[in-house]
Tab-separated table of C-alpha atoms in Angstrom:
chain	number	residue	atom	x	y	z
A	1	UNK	CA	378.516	-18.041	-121.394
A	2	UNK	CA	380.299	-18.816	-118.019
A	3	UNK	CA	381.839	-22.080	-117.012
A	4	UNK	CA	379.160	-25.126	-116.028
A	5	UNK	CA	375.953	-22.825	-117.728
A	6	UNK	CA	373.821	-24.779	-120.234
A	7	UNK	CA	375.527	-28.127	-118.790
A	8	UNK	CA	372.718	-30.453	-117.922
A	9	UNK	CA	372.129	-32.483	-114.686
A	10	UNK	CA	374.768	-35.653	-114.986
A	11	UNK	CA	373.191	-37.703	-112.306
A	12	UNK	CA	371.947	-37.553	-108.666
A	13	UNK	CA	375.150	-38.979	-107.161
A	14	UNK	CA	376.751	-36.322	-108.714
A	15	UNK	CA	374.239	-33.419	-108.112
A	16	UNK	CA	374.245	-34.631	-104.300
A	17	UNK	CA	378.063	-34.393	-103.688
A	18	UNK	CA	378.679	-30.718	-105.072
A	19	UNK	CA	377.864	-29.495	-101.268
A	20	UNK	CA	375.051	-27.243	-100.315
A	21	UNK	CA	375.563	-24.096	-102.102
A	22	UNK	CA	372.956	-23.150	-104.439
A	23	UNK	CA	373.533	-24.750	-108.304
A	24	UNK	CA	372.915	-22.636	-111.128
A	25	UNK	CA	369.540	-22.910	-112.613
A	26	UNK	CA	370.726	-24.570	-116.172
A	27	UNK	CA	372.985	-27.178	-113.427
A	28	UNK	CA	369.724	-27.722	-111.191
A	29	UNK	CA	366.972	-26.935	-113.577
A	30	UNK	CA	364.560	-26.461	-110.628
A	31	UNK	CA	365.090	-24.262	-107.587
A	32	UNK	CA	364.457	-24.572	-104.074
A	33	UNK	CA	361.189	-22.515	-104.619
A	34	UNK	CA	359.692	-25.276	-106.492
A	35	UNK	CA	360.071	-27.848	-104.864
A	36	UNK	CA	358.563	-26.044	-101.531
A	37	UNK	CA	355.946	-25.043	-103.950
A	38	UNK	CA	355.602	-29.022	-105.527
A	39	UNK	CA	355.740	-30.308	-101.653
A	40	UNK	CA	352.938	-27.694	-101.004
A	41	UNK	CA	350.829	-28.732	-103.636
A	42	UNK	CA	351.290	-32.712	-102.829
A	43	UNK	CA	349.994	-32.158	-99.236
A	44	UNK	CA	346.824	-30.171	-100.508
A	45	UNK	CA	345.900	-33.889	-102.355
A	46	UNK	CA	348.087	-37.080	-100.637
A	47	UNK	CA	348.931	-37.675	-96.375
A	48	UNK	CA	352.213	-36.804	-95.277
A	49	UNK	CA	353.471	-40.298	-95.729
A	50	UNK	CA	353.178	-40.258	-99.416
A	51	UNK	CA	354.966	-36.882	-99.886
A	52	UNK	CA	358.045	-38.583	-100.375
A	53	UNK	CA	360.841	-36.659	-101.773
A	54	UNK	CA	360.651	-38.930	-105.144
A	55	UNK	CA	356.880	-37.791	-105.452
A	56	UNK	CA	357.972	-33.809	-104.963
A	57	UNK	CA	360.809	-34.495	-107.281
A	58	UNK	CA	357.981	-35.840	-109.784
A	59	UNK	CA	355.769	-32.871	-109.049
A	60	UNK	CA	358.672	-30.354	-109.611
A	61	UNK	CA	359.674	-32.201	-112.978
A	62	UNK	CA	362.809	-31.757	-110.612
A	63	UNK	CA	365.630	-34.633	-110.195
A	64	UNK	CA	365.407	-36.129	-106.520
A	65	UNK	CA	368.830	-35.522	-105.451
A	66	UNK	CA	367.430	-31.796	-105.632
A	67	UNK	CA	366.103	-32.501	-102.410
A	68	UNK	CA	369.035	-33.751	-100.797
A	69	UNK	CA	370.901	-30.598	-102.656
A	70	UNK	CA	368.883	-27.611	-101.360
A	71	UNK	CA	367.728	-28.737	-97.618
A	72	UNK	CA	369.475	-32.138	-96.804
A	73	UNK	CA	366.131	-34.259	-96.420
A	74	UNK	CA	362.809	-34.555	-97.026
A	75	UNK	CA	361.942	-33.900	-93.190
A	76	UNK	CA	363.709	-30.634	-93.283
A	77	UNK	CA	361.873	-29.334	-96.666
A	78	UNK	CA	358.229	-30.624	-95.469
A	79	UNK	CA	359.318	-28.165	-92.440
A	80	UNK	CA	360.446	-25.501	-94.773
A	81	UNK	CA	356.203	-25.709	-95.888
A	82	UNK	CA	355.227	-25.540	-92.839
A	83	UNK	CA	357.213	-22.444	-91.755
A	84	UNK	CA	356.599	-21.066	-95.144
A	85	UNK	CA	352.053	-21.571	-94.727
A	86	UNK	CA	352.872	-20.746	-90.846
A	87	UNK	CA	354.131	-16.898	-91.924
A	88	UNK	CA	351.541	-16.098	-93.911
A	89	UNK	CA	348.698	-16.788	-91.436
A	90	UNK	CA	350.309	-16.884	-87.993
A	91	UNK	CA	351.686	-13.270	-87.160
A	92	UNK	CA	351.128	-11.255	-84.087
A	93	UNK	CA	347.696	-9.514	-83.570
A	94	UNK	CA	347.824	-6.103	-83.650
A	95	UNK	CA	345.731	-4.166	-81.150
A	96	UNK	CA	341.664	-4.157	-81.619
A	97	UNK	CA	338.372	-4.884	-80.694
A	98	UNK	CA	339.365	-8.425	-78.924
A	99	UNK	CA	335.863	-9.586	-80.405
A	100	UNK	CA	336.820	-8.867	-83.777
A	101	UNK	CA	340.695	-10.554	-83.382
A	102	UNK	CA	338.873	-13.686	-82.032
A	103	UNK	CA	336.849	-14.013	-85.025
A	104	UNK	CA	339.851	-13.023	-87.216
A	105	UNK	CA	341.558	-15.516	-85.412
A	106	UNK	CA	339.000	-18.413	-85.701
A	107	UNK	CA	338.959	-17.507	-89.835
A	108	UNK	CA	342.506	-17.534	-90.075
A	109	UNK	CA	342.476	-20.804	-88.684
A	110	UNK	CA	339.897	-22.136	-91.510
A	111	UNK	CA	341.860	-20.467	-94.620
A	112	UNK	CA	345.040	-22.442	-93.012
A	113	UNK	CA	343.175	-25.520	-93.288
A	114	UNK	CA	341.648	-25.143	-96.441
A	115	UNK	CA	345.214	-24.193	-97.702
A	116	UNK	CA	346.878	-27.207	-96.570
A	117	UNK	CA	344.767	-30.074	-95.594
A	118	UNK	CA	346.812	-32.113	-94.353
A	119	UNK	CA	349.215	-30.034	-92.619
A	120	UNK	CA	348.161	-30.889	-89.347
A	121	UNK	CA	348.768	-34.215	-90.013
A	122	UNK	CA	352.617	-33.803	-90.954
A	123	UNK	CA	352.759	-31.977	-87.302
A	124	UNK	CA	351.513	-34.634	-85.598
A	125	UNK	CA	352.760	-37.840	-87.882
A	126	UNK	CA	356.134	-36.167	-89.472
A	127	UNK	CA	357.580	-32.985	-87.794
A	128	UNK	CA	356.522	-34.265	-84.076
A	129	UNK	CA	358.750	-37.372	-83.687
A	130	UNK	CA	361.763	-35.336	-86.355
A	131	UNK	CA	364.900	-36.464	-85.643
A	132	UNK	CA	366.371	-32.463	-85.856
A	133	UNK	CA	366.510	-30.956	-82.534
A	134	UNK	CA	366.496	-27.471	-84.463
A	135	UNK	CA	363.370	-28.848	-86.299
A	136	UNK	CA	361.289	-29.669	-83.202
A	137	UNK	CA	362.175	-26.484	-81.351
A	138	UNK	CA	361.027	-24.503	-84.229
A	139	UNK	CA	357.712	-26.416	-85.154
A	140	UNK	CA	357.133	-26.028	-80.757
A	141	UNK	CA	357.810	-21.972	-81.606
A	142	UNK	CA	355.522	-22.107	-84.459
A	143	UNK	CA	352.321	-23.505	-82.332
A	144	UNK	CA	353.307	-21.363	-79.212
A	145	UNK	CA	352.348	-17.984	-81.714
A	146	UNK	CA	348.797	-18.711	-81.986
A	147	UNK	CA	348.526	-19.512	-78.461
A	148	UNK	CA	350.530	-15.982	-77.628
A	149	UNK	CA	347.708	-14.582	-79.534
A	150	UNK	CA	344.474	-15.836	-77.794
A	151	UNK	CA	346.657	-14.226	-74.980
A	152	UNK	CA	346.822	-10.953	-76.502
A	153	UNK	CA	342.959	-10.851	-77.365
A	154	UNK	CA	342.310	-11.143	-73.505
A	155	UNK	CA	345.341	-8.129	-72.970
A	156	UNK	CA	343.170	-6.025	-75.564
A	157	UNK	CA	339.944	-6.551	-73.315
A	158	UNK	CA	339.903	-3.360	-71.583
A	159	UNK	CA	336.108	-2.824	-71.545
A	160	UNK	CA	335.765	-6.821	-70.043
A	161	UNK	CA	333.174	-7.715	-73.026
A	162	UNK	CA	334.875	-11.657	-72.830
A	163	UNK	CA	334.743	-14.186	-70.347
A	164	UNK	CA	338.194	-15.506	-69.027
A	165	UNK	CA	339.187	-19.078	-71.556
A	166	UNK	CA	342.636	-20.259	-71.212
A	167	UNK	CA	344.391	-19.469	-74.694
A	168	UNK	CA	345.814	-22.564	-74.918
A	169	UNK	CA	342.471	-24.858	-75.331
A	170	UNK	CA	340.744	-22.020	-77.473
A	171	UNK	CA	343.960	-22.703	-79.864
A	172	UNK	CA	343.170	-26.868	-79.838
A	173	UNK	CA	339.408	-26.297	-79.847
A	174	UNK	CA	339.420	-24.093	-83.046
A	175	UNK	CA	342.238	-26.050	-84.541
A	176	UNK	CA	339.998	-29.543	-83.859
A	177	UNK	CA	336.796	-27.916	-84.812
A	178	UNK	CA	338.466	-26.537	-88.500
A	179	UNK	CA	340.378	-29.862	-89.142
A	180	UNK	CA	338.460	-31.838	-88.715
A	181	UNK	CA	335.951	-30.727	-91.387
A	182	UNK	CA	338.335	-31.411	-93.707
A	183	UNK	CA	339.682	-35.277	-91.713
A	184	UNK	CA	336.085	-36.111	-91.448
A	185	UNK	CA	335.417	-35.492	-95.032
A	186	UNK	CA	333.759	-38.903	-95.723
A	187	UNK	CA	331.445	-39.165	-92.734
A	188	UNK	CA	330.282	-35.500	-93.215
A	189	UNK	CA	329.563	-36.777	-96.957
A	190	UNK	CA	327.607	-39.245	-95.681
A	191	UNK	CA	325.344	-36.947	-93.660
A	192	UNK	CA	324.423	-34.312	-95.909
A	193	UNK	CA	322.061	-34.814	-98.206
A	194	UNK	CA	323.142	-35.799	-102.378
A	195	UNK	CA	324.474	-32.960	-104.500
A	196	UNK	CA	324.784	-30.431	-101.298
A	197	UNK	CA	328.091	-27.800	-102.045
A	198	UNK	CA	330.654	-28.671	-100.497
A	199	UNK	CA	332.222	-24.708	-100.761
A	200	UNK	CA	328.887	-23.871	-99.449
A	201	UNK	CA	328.358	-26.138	-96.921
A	202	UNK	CA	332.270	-25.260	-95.774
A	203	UNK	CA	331.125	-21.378	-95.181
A	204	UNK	CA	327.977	-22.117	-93.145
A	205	UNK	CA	329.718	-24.307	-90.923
A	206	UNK	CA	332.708	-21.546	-90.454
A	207	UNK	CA	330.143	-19.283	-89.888
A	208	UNK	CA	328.632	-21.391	-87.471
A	209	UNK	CA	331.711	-21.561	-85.538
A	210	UNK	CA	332.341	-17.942	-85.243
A	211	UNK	CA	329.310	-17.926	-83.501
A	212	UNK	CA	329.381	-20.684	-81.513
A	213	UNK	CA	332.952	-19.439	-80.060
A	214	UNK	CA	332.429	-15.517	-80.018
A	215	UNK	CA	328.993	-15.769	-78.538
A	216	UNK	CA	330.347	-18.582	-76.175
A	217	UNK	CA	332.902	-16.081	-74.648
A	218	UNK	CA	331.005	-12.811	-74.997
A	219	UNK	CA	329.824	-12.030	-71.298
A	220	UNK	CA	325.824	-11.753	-70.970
């Protein structure tokens, strides 16, 4: 067994002045995928404000200084989430039937919201006002993409099936209309009727949308 394995964690003043290289996993006994992954989960249930690195520590049965260890703060691993839900539904649209990206495009923005609920939240409240330069210019990136890609869906229009809409206020309608489904939680609650489902209630209004937006820019 090589030097420092099976040794566990002495303390978080310790743990936080080794540097930034990455411990072993007997030294650190969580890795930097779990506590993205603890983060993750916290923001599915709790506002930004109380994902503090103690309660991602907790959720990652993780020591705090962990945080400190593998991405220097808690602003820059609540980024690392973002970035990390922001790949998996924000990539460039391939070529297509512009009618079928725009409702691709309004879908992907509902499985984004349903898979982090209060991610537009830590935009606004956390990432927005970060003190990182690097952090800011990257979360500004990040938005830009889906705005480059109500661009593109006009580009693909070569038969002129939509109406002109300026790419960026289809991206902050759809993102508005899908959030707030989820922000608005209690008052829609109090407007449907007792025992409706709330899975089922979430598809007919997606469904709605795609309608209301697709048929809304389809030309007559």
């Amino acid at each position: 067994m090589g030097k420092g394995q099976g040794q566990p964690v002495k303390s978080a003043a310790k743990l936080a002045s080794r540097g930034k290289g990455r411990p072993t996993a007997s030294a650190a006994g969580v890795g930097r995928e779990a506590l993205i992954d603890a983060a993750r989960a916290l923001l599915q249930e709790l506002p930004p404000a109380q994902v503090t690195s103690t309660a991602i520590a907790r959720k990652a049965n993780a020591d705090p200084a962990l945080v400190r260890y593998y991405f220097g703060n808690r602003e820059n691993l609540l980024f690392e989430v973002a970035k990390q839900i922001g790949e998996e539904s924000n990539r460039p649209l391939p070529p297509g039937d512009p009618l079928v990206l725009l409702e691709d495009m309004i879908r992907g923005t509902f499985r984004f919201t349903r898979s982090a609920k209060h991610m537009q939240r830590l935009m606004i409240e956390e990432l927005d006002s970060a003190s990182s330069p690097e952090v800011r210019e990257k979360m500004r990136e990040w938005n830009r993409n889906p705005v480059a890609n109500y661009a593109r869906i006009l580009e693909f229009d070569d038969k002129g099936e939509l109406c002109e809409f300026d790419p960026f206020f289809m991206y902050l309608a759809v993102v508005g209309i899908s959030d707030f489904f989820v922000s608005g939680a209690p008052l829609i609650e109090l407007l449907v009727p007792p025992g409706t489902s709330k899975d089922d209630l979430a598809k007919r209004y997606e469904d709605f949308v795609v309608r209301l937006v697709t048929d809304g820019v389809r030309k007559r």
